[in-house]
Short mmCIF file of C-alpha atoms and ligand atoms in Angstrom, two decimals:
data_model
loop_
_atom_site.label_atom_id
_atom_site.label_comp_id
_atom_site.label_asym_id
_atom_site.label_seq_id
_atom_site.Cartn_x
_atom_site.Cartn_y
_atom_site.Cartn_z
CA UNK A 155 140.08 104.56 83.93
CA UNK A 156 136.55 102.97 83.92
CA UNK A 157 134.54 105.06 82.44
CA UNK A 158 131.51 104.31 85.23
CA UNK A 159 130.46 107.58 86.60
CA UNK A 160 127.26 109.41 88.49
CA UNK A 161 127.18 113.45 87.16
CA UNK A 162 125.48 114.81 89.80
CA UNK A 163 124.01 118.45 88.63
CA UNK A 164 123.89 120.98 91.08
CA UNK A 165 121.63 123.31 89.13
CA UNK A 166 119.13 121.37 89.28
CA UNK A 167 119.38 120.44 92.82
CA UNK A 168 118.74 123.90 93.63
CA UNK A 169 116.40 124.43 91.05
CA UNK A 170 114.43 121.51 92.45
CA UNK A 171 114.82 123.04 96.19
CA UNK A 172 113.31 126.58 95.15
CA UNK A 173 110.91 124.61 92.78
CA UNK A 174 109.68 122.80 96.72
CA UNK A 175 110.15 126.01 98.74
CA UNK A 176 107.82 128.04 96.36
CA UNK A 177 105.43 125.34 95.72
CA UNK A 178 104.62 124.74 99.59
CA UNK A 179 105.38 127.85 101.00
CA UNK A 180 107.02 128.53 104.08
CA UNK A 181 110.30 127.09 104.86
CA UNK A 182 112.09 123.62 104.02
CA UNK A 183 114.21 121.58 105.27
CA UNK A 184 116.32 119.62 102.61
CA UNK A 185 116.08 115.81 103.46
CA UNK A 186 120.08 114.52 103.15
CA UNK A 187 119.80 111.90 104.85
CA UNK A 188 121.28 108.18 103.56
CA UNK A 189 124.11 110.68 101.75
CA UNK A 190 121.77 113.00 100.29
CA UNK A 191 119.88 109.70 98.93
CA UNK A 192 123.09 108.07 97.19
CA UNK A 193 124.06 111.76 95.82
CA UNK A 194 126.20 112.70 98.47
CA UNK A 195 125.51 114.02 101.62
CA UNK A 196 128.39 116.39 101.87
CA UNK A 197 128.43 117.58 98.31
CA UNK A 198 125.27 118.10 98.09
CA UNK A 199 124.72 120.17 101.57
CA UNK A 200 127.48 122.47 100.46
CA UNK A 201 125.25 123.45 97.22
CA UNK A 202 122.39 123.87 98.94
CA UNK A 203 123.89 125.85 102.08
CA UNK A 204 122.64 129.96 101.03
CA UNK A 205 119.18 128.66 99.89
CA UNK A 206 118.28 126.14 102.45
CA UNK A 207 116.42 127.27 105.68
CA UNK A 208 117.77 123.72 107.28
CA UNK A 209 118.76 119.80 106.41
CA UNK A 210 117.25 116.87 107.81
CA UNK A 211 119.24 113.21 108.40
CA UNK A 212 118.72 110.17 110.20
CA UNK A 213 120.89 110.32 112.99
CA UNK A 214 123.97 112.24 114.43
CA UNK A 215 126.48 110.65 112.55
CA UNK A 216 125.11 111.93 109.19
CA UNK A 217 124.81 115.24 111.10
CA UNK A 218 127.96 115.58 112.66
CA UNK A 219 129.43 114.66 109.03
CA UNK A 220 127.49 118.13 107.77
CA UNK A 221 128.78 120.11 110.36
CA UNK A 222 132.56 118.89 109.73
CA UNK A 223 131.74 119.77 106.43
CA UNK A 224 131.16 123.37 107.25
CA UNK A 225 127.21 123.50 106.90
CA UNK A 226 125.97 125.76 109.72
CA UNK A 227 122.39 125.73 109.60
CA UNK A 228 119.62 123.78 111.21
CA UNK A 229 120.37 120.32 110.95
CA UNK A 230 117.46 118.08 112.31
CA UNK A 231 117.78 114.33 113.33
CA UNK A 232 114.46 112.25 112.16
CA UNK A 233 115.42 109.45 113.52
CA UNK A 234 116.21 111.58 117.33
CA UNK A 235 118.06 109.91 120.24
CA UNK A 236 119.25 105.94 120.08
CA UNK A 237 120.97 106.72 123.42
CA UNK A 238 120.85 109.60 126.16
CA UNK A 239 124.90 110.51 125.49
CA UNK A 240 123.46 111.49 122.20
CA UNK A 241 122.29 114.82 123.52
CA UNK A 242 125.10 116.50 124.82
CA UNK A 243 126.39 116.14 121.36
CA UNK A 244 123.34 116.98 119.68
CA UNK A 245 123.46 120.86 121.53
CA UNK A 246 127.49 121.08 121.01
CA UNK A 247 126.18 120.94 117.39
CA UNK A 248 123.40 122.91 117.64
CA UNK A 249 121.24 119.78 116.19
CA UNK A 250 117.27 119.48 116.32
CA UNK A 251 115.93 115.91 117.56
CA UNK A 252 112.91 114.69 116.45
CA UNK A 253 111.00 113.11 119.55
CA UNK A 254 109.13 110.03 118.33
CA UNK A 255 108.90 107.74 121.33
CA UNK A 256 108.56 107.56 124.97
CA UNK A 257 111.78 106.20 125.60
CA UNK A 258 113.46 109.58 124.13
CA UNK A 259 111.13 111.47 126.30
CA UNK A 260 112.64 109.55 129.54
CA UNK A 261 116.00 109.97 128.10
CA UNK A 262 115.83 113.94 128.11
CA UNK A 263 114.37 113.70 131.42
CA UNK A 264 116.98 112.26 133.28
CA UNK A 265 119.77 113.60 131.56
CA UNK A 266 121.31 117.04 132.89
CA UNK A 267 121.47 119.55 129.79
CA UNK A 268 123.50 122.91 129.85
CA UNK A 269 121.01 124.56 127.46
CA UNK A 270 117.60 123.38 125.73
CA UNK A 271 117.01 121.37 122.83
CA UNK A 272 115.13 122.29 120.19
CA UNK A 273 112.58 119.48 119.66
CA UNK A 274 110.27 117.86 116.62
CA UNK A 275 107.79 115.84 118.27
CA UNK A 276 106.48 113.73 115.84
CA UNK A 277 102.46 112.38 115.68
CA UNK A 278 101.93 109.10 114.81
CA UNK A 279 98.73 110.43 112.70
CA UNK A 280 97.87 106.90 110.80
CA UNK A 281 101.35 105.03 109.14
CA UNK A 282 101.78 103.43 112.59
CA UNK A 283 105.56 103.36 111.88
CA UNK A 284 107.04 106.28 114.42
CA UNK A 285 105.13 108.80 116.96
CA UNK A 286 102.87 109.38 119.70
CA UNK A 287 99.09 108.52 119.25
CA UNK A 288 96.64 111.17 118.80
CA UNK A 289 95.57 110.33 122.76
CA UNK A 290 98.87 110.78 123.85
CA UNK A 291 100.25 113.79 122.27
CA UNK A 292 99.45 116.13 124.55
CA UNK A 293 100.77 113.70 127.54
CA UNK A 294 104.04 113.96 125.46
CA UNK A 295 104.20 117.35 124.88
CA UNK A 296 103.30 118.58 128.84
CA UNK A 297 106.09 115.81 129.89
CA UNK A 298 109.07 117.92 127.36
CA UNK A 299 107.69 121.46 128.71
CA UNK A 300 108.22 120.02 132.73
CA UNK A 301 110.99 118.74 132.14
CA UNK A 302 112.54 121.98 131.73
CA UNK A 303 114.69 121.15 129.19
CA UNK A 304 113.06 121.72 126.05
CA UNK A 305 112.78 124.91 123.71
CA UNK A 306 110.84 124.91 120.86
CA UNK A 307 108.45 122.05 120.29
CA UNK A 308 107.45 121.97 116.19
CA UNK A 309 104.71 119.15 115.66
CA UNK A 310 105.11 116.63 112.83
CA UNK A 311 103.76 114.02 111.64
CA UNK A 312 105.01 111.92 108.22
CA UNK A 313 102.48 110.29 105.50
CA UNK A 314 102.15 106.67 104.24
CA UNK A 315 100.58 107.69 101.04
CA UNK A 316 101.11 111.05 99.86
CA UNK A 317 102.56 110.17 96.24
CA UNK A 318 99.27 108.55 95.37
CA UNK A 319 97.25 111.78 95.14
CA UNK A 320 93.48 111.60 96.44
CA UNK A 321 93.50 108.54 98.80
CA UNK A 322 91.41 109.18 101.68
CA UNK A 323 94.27 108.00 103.80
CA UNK A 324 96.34 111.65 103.61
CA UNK A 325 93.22 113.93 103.98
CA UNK A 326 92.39 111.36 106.95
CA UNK A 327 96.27 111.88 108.48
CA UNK A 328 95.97 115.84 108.50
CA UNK A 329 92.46 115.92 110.02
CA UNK A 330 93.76 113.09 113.07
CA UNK A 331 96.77 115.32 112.95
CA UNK A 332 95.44 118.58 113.20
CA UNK A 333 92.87 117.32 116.12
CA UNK A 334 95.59 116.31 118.39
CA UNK A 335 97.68 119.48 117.80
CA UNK A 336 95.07 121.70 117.81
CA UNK A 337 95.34 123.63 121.40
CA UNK A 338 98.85 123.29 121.28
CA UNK A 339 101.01 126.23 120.43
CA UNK A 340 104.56 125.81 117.92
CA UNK A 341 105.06 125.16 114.36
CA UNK A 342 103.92 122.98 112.09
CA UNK A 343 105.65 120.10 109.59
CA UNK A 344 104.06 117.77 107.68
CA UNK A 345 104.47 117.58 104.28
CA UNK A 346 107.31 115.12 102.34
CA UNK A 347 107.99 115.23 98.43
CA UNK A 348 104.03 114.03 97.91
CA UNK A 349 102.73 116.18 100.59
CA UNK A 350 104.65 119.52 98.62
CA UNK A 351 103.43 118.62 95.33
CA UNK A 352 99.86 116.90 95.91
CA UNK A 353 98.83 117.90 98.95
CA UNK A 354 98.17 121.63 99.71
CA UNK A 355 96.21 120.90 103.22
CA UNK A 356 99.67 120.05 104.34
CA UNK A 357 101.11 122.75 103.75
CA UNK A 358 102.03 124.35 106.93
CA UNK A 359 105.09 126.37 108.51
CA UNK A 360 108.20 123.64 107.29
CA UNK A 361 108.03 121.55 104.17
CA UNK A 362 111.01 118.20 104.62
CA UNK A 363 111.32 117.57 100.64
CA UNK A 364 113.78 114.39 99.99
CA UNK A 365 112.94 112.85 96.76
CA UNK A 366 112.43 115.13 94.92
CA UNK A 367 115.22 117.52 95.47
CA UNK A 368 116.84 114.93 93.42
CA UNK A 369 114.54 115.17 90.48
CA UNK A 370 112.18 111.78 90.98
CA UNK A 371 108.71 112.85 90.68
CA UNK A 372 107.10 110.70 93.43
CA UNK A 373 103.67 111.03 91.13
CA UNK A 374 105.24 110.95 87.81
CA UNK A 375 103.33 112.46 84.89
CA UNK A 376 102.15 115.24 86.42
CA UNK A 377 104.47 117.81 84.72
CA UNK A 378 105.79 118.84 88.21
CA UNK A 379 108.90 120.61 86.84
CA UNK A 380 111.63 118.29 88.40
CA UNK A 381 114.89 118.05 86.53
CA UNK A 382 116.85 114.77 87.28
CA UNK A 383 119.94 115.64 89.26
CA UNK A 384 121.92 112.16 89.01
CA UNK A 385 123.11 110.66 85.15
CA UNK A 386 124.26 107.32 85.84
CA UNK A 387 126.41 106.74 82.82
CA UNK A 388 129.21 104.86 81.20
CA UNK A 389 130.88 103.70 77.96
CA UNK A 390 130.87 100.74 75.16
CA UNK A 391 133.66 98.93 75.63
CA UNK A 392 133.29 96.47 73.33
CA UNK A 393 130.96 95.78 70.30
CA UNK A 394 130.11 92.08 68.88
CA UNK A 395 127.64 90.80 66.50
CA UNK A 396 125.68 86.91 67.59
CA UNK A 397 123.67 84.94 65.21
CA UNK A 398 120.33 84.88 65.33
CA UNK A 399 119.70 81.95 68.00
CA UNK A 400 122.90 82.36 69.67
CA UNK A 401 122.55 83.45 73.87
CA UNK A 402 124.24 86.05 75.35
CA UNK A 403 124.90 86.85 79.50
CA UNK A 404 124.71 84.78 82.18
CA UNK A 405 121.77 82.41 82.28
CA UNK A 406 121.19 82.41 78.38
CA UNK A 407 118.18 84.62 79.33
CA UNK A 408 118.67 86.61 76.13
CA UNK A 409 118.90 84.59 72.64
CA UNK A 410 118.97 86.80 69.41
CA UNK A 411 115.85 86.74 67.46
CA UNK A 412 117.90 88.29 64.49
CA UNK A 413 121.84 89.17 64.03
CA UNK A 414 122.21 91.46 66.94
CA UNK A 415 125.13 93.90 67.36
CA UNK A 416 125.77 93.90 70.97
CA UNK A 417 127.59 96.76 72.58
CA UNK A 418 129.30 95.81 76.29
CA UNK A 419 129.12 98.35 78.86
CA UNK A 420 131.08 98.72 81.90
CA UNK A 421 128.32 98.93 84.73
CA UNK A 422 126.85 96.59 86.78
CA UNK A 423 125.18 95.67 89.75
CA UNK A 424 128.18 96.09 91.62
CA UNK A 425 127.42 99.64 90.95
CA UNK A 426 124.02 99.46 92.05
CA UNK A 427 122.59 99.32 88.61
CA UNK A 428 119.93 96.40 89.37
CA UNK A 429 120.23 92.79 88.50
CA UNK A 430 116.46 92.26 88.21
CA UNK A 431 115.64 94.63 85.31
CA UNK A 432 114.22 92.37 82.25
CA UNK A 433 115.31 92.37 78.79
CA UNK A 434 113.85 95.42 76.74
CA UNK A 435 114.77 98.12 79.94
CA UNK A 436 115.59 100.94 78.27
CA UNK A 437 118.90 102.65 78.09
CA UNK A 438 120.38 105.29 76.15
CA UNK A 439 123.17 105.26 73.91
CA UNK A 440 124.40 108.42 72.31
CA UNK A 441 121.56 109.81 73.72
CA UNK A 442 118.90 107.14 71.81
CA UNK A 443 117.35 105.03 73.50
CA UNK A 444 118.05 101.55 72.83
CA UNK A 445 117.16 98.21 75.15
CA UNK A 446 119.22 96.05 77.61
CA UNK A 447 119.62 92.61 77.04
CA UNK A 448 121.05 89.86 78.71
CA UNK A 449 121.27 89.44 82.59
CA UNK A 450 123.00 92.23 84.57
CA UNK A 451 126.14 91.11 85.53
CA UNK A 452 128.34 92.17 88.71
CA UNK A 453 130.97 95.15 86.63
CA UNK A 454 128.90 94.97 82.70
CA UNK A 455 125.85 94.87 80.87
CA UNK A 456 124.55 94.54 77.13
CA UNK A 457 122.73 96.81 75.33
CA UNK A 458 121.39 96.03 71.63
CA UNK A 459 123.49 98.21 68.88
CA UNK A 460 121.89 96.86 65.98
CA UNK A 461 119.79 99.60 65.44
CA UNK A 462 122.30 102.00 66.26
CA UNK A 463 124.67 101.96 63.37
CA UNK A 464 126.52 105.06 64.62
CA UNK A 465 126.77 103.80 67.48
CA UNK A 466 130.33 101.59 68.72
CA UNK A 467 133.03 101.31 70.70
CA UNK A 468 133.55 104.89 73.38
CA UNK A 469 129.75 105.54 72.64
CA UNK A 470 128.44 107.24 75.67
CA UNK A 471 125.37 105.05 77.18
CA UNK A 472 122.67 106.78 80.00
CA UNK A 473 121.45 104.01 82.13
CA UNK A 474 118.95 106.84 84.10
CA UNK A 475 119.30 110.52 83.22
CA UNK A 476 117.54 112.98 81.28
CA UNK A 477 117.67 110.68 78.61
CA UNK A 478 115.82 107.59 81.26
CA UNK A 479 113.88 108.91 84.08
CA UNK A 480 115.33 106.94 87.18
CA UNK A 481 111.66 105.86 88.04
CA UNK A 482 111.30 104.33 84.12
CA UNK A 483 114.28 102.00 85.78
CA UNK A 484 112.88 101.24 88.86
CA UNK A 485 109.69 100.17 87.67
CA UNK A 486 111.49 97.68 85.66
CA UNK A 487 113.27 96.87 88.81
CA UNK A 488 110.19 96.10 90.76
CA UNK A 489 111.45 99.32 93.21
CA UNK A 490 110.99 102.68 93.67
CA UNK A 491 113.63 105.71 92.51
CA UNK A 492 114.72 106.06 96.41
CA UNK A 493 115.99 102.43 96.46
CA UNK A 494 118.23 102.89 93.44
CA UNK A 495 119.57 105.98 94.15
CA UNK A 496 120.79 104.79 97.51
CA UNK A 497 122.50 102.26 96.09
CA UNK A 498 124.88 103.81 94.05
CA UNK A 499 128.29 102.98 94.74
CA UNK A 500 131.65 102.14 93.19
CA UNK A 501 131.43 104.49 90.46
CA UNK A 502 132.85 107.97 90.14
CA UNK A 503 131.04 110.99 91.15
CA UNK A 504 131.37 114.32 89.69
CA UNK A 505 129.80 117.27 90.46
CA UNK A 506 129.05 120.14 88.46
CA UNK A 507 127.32 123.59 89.13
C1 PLP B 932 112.79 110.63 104.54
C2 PLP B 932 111.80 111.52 105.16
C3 PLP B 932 111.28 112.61 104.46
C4 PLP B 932 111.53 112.84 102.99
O1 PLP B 932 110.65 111.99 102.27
P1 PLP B 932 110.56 112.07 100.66
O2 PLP B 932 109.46 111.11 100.32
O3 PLP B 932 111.88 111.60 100.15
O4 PLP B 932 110.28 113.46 100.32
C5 PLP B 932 110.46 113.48 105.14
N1 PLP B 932 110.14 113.28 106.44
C6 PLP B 932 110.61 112.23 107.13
C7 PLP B 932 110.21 112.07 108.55
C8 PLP B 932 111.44 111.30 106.52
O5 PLP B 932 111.88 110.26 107.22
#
């Protein structure tokens, strides 16, 4: 069997969940969406289930796959309604909608419910990406009240820039945010991964912590306490020495400098291990760290041995771990941790408590 596999570690998912739940205060909704960020969506639900107050996903299809999966709490859609025959399965579900544009307002209006929905209405407080307007927040809100068919109405709103800690841009968000909200009863959500663990004006009734349930610090080097939840690892499967000046990979973008023992690994970007990442990214083998070189190819990659004389054919190798934060890797990628995560695929995931 290839050895090509994602551990993903439940302790430390949950560790990671308390770690957000005691740090903001409150209660939290664990972000799952895009399958629990490449971890899987199902899987990783399931360990969470007695500690998490809720989950949040994109859309109903991620939810619905929860609640097949047995998970029976709050589930809330961020992404709400693409189309009004959304809603009667959102309440057969017992699924919260966030309500980010006028067009889902219009669709709850003229559709005939059985019960009412429990609503996030989402402020557009400054990213200009999703949500109403300062101005025309409370427009929104008096339209879901008439209509009758609304419950509870939390208020959101969502940062641009809450992993860089002290840009005026945040503190500017919760002041718009608060302003607009202000005379308007319900509870509160604003804060993502950067808003838990930089930002305690955010702090309000409901944290909605993605990244870093999975262990990437969005501000890195701040001791924050995260333990990675994903090793991406794999195996030497072959080991072969080059002459100094000889290439190696695709491309000839690697050419020895000295005689270089180079150990083959079976990962790729196939996998979702990324092509882009120069020679010199680190990588563990054995648990020492060692460089990649040569171009990333589709199903393998080379790794310089020739330090490693313990190190051969079997040998274990880390491409992001414990060993190599995920964000180490995509830095070299030119990406952030999310991106990489995500695209995980191919290889086989086991999960451990
Ligand atoms: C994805 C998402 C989150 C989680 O963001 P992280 O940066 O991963 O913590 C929170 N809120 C909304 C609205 C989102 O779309």
């Amino acid at each position: 069997m290839r050895p090509a596999r994602a551990l993903i570690d439940f302790a430390a998912l949950r560790h990671n969940y308390r770690l957000a739940r005691s740090r903001h205060g409150g209660r939290a909704l664990a972000v799952v969406k895009a399958n629990a960020y490449g971890h899987g969506a199902r899987q990783c639900a399931r360990a969470l289930a007695d500690i998490a107050d809720g989950f949040a996903v994109a859309c109903l299809e991620e939810a619905l796959e929860l609640r097949a999966a047995g998970i029976r709490q709050p589930i809330l859609l961020l992404e709400g309604l693409f189309a009004p025959d959304e809603i009667a399965e959102a309440l057969r579900h017992d699924l919260w909608i966030v309500v980010h544009h006028e067009a889902q307002i219009r669709m709850i209006e003229t559709t005939e419910l059985t019960q009412p929905l429990t609503v996030w209405l989402k402020v557009n407080s400054g990213m200009n990406r999703a949500g109403f307007l300062p101005q025309a927040v409370d427009a929104a809100w008096q339209r879901l009240k008439a209509s009758g068919k609304v419950g509870d109405i939390t208020l959101m709103t969502h940062f641009a820039r809450a992993d860089e800690p002290h840009v005026i841009t945040t503190s500017a968000q919760i002041e718009r945010f608060d302003a607009a909200t202000a005379h308007l009863p319900g509870a509160r959500s604003l804060a993502n991964s950067g808003g838990v663990l930089g930002w305690q004006a955010a702090h309000r009734d409901w944290a909605r912590p993605g990244i870093l349930l999975y262990g990437a610090d969005p501000m890195p080097g701040n001791g924050n306490g995260l333990k990675p939840v994903m090793t991406l690892e794999s195996r030497v499967i072959a080991v072969r020495e080059i002459e100094t000046g000889e290439p190696l990979g695709y491309g000839a973008r690697f050419v020895a400098e000295r005689p270089t023992r180079v150990g083959l690994v079976a990962m790729g970007y196939a996998d979702g291990y990324p092509r882009v990442v120069p020679d010199g990214t680190p990588v563990a083998v054995d648990d020492i760290c060692t460089r990649l070189i040569g171009r990333v190819s589709m199903d393998m990659l080379t790794v310089d041995l020739t330090d490693l004389p313990d190190a051969g054919l079997d040998s274990r190798v880390e491409l992001w771990g414990s060993s190599i934060p995920v964000n180490r890797i995509a830095e070299a990628a030119g990406t952030i941790a999310y991106e990489l995560l995500c695209n995980v695929k191919r290889v086989r995931f086991e999960y451990r408590d």
